[in-house]
XYZ file of C-alpha atoms in Angstrom:
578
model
C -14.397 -126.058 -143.825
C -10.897 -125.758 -144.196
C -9.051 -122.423 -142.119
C -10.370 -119.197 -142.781
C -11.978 -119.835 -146.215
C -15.554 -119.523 -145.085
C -14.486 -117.269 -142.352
C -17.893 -114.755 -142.405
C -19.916 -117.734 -144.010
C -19.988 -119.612 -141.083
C -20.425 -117.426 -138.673
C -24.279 -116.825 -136.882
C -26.417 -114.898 -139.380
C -26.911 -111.690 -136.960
C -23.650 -110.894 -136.708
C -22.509 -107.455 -138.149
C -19.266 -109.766 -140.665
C -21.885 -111.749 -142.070
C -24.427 -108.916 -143.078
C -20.850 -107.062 -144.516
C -19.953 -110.135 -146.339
C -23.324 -110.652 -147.413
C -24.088 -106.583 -148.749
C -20.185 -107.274 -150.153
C -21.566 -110.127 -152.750
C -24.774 -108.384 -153.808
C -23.103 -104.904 -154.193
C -20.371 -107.209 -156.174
C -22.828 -109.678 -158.459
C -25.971 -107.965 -158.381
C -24.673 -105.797 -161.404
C -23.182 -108.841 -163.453
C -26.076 -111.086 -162.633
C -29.243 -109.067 -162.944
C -31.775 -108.997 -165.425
C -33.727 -106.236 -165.420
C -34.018 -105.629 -161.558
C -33.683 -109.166 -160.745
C -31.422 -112.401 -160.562
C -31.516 -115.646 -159.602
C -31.149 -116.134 -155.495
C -28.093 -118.090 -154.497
C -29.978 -118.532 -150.970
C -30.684 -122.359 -149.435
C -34.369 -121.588 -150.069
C -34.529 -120.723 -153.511
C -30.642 -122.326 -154.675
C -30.710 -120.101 -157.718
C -34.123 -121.658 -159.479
C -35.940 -118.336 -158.848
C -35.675 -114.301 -159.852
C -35.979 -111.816 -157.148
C -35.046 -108.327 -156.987
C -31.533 -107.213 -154.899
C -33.691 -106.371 -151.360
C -35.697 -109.750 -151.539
C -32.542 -111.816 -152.030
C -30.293 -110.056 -149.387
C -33.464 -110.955 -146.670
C -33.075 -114.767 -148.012
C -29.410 -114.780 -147.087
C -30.257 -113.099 -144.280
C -32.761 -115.794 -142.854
C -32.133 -118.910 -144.663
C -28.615 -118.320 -145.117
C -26.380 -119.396 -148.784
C -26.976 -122.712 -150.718
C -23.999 -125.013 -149.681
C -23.368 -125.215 -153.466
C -23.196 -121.818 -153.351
C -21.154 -121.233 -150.617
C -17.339 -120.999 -152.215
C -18.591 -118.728 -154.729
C -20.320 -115.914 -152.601
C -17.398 -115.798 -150.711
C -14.941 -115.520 -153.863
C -17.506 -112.467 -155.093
C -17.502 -111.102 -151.872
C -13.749 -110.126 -151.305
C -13.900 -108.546 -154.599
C -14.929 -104.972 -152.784
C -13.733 -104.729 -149.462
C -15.688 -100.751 -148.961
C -19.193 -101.568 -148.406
C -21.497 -98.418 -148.278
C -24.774 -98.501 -146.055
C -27.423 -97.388 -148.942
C -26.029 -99.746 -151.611
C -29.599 -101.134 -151.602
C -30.417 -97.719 -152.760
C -30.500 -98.554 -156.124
C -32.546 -95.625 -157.891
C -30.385 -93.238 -156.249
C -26.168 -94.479 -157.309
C -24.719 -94.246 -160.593
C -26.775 -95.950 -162.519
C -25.099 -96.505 -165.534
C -21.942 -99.045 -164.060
C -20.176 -100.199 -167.140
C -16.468 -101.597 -166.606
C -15.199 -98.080 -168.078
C -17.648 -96.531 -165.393
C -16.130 -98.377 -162.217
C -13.121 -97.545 -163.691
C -13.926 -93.930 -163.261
C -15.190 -94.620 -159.542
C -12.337 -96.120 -157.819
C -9.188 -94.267 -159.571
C -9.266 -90.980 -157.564
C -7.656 -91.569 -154.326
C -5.259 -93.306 -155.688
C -3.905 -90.161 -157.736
C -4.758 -87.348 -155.842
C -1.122 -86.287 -155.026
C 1.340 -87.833 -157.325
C 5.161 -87.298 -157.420
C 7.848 -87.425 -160.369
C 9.510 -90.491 -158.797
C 10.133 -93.011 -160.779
C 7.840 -95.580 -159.428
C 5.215 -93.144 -159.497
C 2.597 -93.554 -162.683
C 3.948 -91.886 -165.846
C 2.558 -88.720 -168.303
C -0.002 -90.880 -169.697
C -1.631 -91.989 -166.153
C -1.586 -88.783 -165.039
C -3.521 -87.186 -167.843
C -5.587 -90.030 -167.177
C -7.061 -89.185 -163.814
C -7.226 -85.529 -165.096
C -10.154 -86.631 -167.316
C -11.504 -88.407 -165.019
C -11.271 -86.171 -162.015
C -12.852 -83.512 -164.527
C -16.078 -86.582 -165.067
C -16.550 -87.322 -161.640
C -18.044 -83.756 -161.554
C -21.888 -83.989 -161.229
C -23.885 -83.980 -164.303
C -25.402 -80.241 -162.388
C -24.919 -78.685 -158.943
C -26.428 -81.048 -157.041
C -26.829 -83.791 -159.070
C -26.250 -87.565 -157.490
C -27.310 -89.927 -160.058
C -25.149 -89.413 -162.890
C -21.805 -87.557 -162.759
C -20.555 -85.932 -166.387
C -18.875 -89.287 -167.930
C -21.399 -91.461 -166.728
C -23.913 -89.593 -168.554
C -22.194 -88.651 -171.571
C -21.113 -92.701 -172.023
C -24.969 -93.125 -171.371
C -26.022 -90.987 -174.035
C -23.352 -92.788 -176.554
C -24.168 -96.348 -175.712
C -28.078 -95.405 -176.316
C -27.178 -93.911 -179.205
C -24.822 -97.036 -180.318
C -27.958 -99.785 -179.276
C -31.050 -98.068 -180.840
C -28.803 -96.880 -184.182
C -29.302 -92.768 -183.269
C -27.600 -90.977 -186.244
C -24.855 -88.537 -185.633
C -26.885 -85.654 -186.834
C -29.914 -86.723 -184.789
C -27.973 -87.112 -181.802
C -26.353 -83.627 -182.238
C -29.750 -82.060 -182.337
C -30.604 -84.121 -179.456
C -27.632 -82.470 -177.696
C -28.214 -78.928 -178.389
C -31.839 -79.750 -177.373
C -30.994 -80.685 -174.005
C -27.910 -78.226 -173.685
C -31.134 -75.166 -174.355
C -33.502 -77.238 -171.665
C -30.667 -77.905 -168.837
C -28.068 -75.121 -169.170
C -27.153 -75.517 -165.934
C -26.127 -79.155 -167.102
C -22.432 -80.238 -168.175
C -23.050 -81.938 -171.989
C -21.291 -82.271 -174.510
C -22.259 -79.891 -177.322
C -21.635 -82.476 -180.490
C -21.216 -86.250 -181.135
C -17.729 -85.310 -182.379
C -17.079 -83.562 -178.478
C -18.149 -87.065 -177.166
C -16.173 -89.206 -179.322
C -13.364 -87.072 -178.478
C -13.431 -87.918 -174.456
C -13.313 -91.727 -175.466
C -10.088 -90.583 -177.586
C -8.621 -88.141 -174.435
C -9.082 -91.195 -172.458
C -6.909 -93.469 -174.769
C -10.115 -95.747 -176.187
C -9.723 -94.493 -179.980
C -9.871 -96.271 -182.834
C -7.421 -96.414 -185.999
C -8.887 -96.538 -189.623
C -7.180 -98.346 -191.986
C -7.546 -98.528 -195.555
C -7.730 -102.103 -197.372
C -7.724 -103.434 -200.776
C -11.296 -103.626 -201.922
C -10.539 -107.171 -202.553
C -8.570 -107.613 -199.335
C -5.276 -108.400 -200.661
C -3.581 -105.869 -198.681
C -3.696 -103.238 -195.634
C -2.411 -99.510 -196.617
C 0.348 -99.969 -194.297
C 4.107 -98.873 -193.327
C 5.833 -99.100 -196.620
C 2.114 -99.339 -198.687
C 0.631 -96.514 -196.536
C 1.125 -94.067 -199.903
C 0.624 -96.031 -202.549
C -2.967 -95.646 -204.135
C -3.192 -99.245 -206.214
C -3.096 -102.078 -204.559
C -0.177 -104.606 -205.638
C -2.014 -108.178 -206.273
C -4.569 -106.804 -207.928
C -4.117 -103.614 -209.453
C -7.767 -102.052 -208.109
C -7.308 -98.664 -206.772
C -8.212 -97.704 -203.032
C -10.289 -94.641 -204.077
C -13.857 -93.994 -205.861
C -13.369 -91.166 -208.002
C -16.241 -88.572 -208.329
C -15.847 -86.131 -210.548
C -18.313 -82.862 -210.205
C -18.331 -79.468 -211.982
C -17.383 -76.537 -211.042
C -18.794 -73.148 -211.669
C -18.264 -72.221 -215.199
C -14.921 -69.813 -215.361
C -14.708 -68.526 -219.663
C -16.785 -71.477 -220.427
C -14.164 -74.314 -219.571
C -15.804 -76.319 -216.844
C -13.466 -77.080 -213.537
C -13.921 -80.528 -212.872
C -13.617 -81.063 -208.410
C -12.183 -84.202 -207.768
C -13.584 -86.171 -204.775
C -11.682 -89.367 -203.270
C -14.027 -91.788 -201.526
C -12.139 -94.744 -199.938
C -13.607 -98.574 -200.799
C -12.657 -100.733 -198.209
C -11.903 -99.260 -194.340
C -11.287 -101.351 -190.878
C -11.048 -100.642 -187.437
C -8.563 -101.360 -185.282
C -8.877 -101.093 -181.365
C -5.074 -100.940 -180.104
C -4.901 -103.316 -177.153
C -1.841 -101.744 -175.373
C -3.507 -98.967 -173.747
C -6.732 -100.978 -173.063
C -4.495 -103.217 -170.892
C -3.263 -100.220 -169.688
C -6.117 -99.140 -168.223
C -7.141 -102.598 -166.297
C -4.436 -101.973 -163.950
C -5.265 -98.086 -163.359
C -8.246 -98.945 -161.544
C -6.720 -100.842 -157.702
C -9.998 -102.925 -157.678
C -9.563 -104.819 -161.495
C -5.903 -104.624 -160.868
C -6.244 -107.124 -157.894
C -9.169 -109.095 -159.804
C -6.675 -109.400 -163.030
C -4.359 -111.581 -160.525
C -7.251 -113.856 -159.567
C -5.813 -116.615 -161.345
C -2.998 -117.065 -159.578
C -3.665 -115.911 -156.259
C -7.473 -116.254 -155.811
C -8.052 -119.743 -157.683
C -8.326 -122.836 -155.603
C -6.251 -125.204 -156.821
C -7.890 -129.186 -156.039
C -7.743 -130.817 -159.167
C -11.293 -129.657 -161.138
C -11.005 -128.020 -164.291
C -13.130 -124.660 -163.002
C -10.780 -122.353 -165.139
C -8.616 -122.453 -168.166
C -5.520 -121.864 -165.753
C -6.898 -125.713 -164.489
C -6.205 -126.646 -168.036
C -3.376 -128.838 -169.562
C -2.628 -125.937 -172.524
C -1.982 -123.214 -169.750
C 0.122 -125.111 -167.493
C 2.273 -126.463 -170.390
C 2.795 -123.145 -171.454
C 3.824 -122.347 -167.661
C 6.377 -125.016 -167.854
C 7.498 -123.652 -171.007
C 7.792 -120.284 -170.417
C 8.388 -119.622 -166.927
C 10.079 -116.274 -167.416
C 6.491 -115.100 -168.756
C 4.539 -117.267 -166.224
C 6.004 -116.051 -163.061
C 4.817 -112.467 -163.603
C 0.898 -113.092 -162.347
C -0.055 -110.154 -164.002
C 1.075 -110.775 -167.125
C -2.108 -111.635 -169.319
C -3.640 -114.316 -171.240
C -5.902 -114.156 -174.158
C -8.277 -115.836 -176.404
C -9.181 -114.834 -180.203
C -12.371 -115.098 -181.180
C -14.609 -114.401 -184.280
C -17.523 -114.714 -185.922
C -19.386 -113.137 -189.043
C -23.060 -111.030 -188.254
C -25.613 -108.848 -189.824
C -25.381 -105.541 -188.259
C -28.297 -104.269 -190.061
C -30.812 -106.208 -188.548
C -32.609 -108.300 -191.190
C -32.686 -111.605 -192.424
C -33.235 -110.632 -195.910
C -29.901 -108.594 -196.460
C -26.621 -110.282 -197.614
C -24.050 -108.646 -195.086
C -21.355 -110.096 -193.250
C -19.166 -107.808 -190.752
C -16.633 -109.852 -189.056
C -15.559 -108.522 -185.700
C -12.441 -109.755 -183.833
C -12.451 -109.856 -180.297
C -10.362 -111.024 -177.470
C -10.999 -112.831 -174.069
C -9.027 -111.831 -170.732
C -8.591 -115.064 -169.006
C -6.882 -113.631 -166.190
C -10.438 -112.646 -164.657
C -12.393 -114.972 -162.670
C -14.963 -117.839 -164.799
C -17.888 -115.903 -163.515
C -16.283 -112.464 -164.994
C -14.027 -113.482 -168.043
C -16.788 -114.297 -170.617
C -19.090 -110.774 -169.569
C -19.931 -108.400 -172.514
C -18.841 -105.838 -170.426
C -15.181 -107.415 -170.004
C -14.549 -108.932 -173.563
C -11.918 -106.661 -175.888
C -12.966 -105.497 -179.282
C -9.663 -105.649 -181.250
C -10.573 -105.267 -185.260
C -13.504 -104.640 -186.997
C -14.103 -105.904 -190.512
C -16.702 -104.340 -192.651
C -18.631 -106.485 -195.149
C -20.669 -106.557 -197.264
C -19.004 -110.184 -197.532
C -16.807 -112.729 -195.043
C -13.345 -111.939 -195.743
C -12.848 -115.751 -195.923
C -9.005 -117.078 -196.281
C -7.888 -113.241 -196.440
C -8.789 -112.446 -192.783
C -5.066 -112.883 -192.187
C -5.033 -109.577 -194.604
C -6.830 -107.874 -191.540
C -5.251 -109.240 -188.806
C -1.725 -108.109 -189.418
C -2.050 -104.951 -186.837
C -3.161 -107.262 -183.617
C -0.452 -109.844 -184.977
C 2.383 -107.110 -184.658
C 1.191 -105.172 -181.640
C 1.060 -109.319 -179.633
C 4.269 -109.944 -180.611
C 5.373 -106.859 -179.314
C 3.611 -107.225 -175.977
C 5.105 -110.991 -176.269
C 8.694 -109.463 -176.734
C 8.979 -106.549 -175.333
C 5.865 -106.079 -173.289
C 4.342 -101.922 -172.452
C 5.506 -100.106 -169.231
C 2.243 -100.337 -166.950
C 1.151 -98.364 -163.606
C -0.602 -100.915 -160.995
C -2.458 -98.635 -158.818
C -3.004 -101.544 -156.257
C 0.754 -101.558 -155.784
C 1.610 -98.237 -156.941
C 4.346 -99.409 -158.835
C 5.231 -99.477 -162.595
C 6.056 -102.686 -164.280
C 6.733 -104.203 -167.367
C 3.068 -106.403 -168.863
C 3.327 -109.105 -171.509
C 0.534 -110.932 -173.147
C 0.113 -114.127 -174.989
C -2.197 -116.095 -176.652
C -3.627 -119.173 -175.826
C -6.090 -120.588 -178.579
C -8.909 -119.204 -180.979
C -12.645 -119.773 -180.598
C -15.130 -120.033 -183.640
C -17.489 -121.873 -185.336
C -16.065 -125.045 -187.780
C -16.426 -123.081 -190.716
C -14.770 -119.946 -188.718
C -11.960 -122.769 -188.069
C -11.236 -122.893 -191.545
C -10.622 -119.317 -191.858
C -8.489 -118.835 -189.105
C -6.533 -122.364 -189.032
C -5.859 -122.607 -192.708
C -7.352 -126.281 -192.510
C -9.926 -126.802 -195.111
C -13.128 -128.124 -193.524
C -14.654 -129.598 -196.326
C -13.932 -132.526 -198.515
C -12.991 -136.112 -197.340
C -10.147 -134.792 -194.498
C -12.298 -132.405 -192.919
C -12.118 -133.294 -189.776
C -8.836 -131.520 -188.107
C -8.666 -133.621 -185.605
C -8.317 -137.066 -187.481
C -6.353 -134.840 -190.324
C -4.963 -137.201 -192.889
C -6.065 -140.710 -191.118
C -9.722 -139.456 -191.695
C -12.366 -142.405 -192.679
C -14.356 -140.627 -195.204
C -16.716 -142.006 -198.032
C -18.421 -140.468 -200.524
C -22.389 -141.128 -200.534
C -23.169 -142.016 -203.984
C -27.174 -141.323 -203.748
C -27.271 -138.167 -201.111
C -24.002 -136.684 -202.746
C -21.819 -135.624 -200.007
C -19.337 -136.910 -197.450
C -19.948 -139.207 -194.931
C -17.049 -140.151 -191.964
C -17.414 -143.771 -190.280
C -15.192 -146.101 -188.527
C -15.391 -143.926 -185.402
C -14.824 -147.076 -182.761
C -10.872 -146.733 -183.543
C -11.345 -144.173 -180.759
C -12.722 -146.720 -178.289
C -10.435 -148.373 -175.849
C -8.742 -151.474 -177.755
C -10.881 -154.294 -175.521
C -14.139 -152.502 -175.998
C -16.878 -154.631 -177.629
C -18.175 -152.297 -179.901
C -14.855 -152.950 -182.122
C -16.279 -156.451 -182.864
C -19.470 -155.214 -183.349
C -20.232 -156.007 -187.158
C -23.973 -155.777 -187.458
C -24.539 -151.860 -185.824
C -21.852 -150.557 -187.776
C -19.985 -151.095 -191.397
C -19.922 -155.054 -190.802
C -15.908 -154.733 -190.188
C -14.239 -155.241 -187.010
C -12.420 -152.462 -186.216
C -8.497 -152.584 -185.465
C -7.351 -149.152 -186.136
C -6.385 -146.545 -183.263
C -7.172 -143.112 -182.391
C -5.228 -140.772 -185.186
C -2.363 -138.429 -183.760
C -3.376 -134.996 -183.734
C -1.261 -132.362 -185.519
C 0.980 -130.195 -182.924
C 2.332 -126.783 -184.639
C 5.591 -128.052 -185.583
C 4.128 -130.348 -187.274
C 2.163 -127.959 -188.888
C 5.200 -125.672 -189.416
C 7.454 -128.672 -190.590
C 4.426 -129.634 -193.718
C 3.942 -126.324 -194.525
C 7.736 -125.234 -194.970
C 8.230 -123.391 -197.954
C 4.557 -122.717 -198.557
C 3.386 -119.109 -199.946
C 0.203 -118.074 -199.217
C -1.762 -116.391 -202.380
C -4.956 -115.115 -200.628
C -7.424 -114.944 -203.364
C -10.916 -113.849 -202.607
C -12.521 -116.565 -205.512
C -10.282 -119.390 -206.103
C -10.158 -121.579 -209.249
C -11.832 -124.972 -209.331
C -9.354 -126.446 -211.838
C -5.656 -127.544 -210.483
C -7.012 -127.968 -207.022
C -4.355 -129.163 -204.242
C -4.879 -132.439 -202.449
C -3.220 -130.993 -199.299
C -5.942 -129.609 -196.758
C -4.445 -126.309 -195.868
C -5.176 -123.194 -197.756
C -2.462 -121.179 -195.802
C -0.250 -120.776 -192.897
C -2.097 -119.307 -190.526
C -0.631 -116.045 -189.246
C -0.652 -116.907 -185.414
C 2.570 -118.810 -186.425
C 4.063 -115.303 -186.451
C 4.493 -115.606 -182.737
C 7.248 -117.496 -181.074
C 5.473 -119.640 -179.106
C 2.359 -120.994 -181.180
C 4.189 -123.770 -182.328
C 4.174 -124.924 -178.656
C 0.823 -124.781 -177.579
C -0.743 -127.819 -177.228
C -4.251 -126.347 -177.890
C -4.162 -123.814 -181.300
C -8.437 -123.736 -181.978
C -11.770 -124.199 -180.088
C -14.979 -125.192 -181.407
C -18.178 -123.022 -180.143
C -20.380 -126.321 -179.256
C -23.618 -123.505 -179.631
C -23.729 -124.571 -183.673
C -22.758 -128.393 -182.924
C -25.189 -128.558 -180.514
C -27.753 -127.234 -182.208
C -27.518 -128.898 -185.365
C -27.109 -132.504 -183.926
C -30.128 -132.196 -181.849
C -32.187 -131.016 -184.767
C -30.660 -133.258 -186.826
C -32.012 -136.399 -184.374
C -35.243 -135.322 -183.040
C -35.639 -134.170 -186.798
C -35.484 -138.077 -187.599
C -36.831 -139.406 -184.396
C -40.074 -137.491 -184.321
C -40.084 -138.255 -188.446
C -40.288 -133.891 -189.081
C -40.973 -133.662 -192.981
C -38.024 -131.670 -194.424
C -35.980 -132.099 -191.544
C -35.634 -135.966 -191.128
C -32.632 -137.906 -191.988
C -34.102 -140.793 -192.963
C -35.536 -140.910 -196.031
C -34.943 -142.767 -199.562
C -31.310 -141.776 -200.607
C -30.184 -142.437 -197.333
C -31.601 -145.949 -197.376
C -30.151 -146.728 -200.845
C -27.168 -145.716 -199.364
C -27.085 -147.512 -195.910
């Protein structure tokens, strides 16, 4: 043990610093961790193989004391909350709804009770801020102490989002508990609700799209009513008929819009992190709370955000200044297997949190949401042009920010570090055709690809040039294609690269693309990240979600292993072919 780092951990197990440190973590993880009313127990007894409930656990770390594997990371979880309240075993009988909006709501009041007009103090927008939520800390009715007014109401709206509640059913619902309690604060419409998310800067923007998705009705196209590559209006005309006025029927005209997305603005969301003191201090974890020995524990530990460090160090010597992933994939909203629906969402990661909080549901950013009913394919760069803009804003000029942990304002930038997706997801968002014989991104145009004559698709071999130079298996005729193998390891594509092949290169986003006159080069665009300054220097652009590689090579070999009919790979093509 190394100075103070374990300094509560190792002292005796009666003493009153350890049982503080040790209702710290649980009051801290218990609420990430749990499932249901239990999580796995971190304690030298059960070393996180078995579920208990919060009481059970806090009596194992009480007697047995903390796995030593364990031991770093109760104390990082630990010094997250440094108030520790004597009932917070009392679980039936706190806020029970504790959402990263709700703590938000919780631990914002003292910090604004009496503001000034100085100019360090927070601006207009903070204060009306803690107005709200000084009006939702109110109890839900006099005497109330399980749900306060927001707590509820953001309850009631996250039910209602979950179990697919429609708007007029939940307004009945309202006015139904409104006549039951009237002693209780609710809202009296879904509209009233939606309109505290909007008071508290969490609204949404609409914005109209081609049908086709050639185009967002935006800036200089917000007026126009035909869309420019294609020609197909943005409107559904209805036509109904009026009442009869000296028999010449009025014919009501009504507009109904054919393609709509939502856009989450990110500036005040990041706002917001650093009104709350608590997530303000956890949003500089990776600069002052990481330990720094060498592992890779955190993408901070990585080579992509430290070359990015060296680049920029104007950006990187701001800790709070945030990092962010992209990531997307396509879903059925609707539930069922059987419907053809794909609504892509677009969300972003905040790597400045700790590994055990970063990748939470609770802490991941919806930025854009993109309505099916099909993938939007090459054109997603159509869709992503607002979060494009509003990054290289926050890149450039950054948004003016109040920290309540050092009740200052300051100036926040953001950046980018890489995209995550599936391979056919990289295609989409890198430009980089995955299909055909250079596929593979990372090999790009030294790929070894052959074309099986008898199963009729692609096949990629000669994959010992990545082997050291003196490794046997390059001599190795028989296992493999009965060459030796003297090639190297291809040189990946860095974004200049990219930039300096693609110069001069239009992109024509076309939903259905002609099979005759088909390019030889790879790339079906230029991806739109290259819109910011410094993608061209990051070492790492795209990430692969190993959930669908994983998957598929492991059925793919115990498929042939175990012989599975229908799902083995050996079978008579693929011998005429070997």
């Amino acid at each position: 043990m190394d100075g103070d780092y374990y300094i509560w951990i190792s002292l005796p197990r009666s003493s009153s610093e350890y049982v503080k440190g040790i209702k710290n973590f649980l009051s801290n993880e218990f609420p990430i961790y749990k499932r249901g009313e239990e999580m796995k127990s971190p304690c030298r007894k059960c070393a996180e193989r078995y579920w208990h409930r919060q009481k059970t656990i806090y009596d194992h770390l009480i007697f047995s004391g903390p796995s030593e594997l364990h031991e770093e990371w109760i104390y990082e979880v630990s010094k997250m909350k440094l108030e520790v309240t004597d009932d917070f075993m009392d679980c039936e009988t706190g806020m029970e709804f504790q959402d990263n909006l709700g703590a938000m709501f919780d631990c914002t009041g003292k910090k604004f009770q009496n503001l000034g007009d100085g100019e360090e103090k927070p601006n207009v927008e903070a204060k009306k801020f803690y107005q709200h939520v000084k009006e939702g800390k109110q109890p839900l009715y006099p005497g109330c102490t399980k749900y306060s007014r927001l707590s509820f109401m953001i309850k009631l709206y996250h039910l209602k989002c979950v179990h697919g509640i429609s708007e007029s059913a939940f307004g009945e619902l309202l006015s139904l508990m409104k006549d039951a309690f009237p002693n209780a604060h609710l809202p009296l419409s879904f509209n009233t609700a939606k309109s505290v998310i909007k008071d508290l800067g969490l609204d949404y923007q609409k914005i109209h799209a081609c049908p086709n998705s050639y185009m967002l009705y935006l800036a200089e196209n917000k007026d126009k009513d035909v869309c420019d590559t294609c020609g197909v209006s943005r409107w559904i005309i209805q036509e109904k008929k009026g009442i009869p006025d000296n028999n010449n029927p009025q014919k009501l005209i009504h507009k109904v819009l054919t393609n709509v997305m939502r856009y989450f603005p990110l500036r005040p969301r990041l706002q917001r992190l650093f009104m709350c003191k608590e997530f303000s201090e956890i949003m500089r974890w990776h600069a002052v709370g990481r330990k720094e020995d060498g592992n890779l524990r955190h993408p901070a530990d990585a080579k992509a955000w430290k070359s990015m460090d060296a680049r920029y160090p104007d950006f990187s010597s701001e800790i709070w200044n945030v990092r962010l992933g992209v990531a997307t994939d396509g879903f059925n909203p609707f539930r069922s297997m059987n419907l053809s629906h794909s609504t892509w969402p677009i969300v972003l990661v905040n790597y400045n949190l700790p590994p055990w909080l970063c990748m939470k549901q609770e802490n991941l950013i919806l930025s854009t949401l993109i309505f099916g009913p099909e993938s939007p394919k090459n054109n997603i760069d159509v869709y992503m042009q607002p979060l494009i803009m509003e990054l290289k804003s926050l890149w450039n000029i950054g948004a003016k920010v109040y920290d309540a942990l050092t009740d200052e304002n300051f100036q926040l930038r953001a950046s980018v570090l890489w995209t995550i997706s599936d391979f056919p997801g990289y295609a989409m968002l890198s430009g980089w055709s995955t299909k055909g014989k250079l596929a593979c991104p990372a090999c790009n145009y030294e790929n070894s690809s052959n074309y099986l004559k008898h199963r009729k698709k692609m096949c990629y071999m000669n994959h010992q040039k990545f082997l050291d130079p003196t490794h046997k298996w390059r001599l190795d005729k028989r296992r493999f294609n009965g060459e030796v193998e003297m090639g190297t390891s291809p040189q990946i594509l860095s974004g200049t690269d990219i930039d300096e092949l693609l110069s001069g290169f239009e992109n024509q986003f076309r939903v259905k693309r002609k099979k005759k006159g088909k390019s030889d080069s790879p790339f079906k665009k230029k991806s739109i990240f290259f819109y910011w300054p410094y993608w061209f220097h990051n070492p790492l652009h795209h990430n692969l979600d190993p959930m669908h590689i994983e998957k598929n090579i492991c059925d793919k070999i115990l498929g042939t292993l175990l012989n599975i009919c229908g799902k083995t790979k050996d079978h008579v093509n693929a011998r005429k072919d070997l």
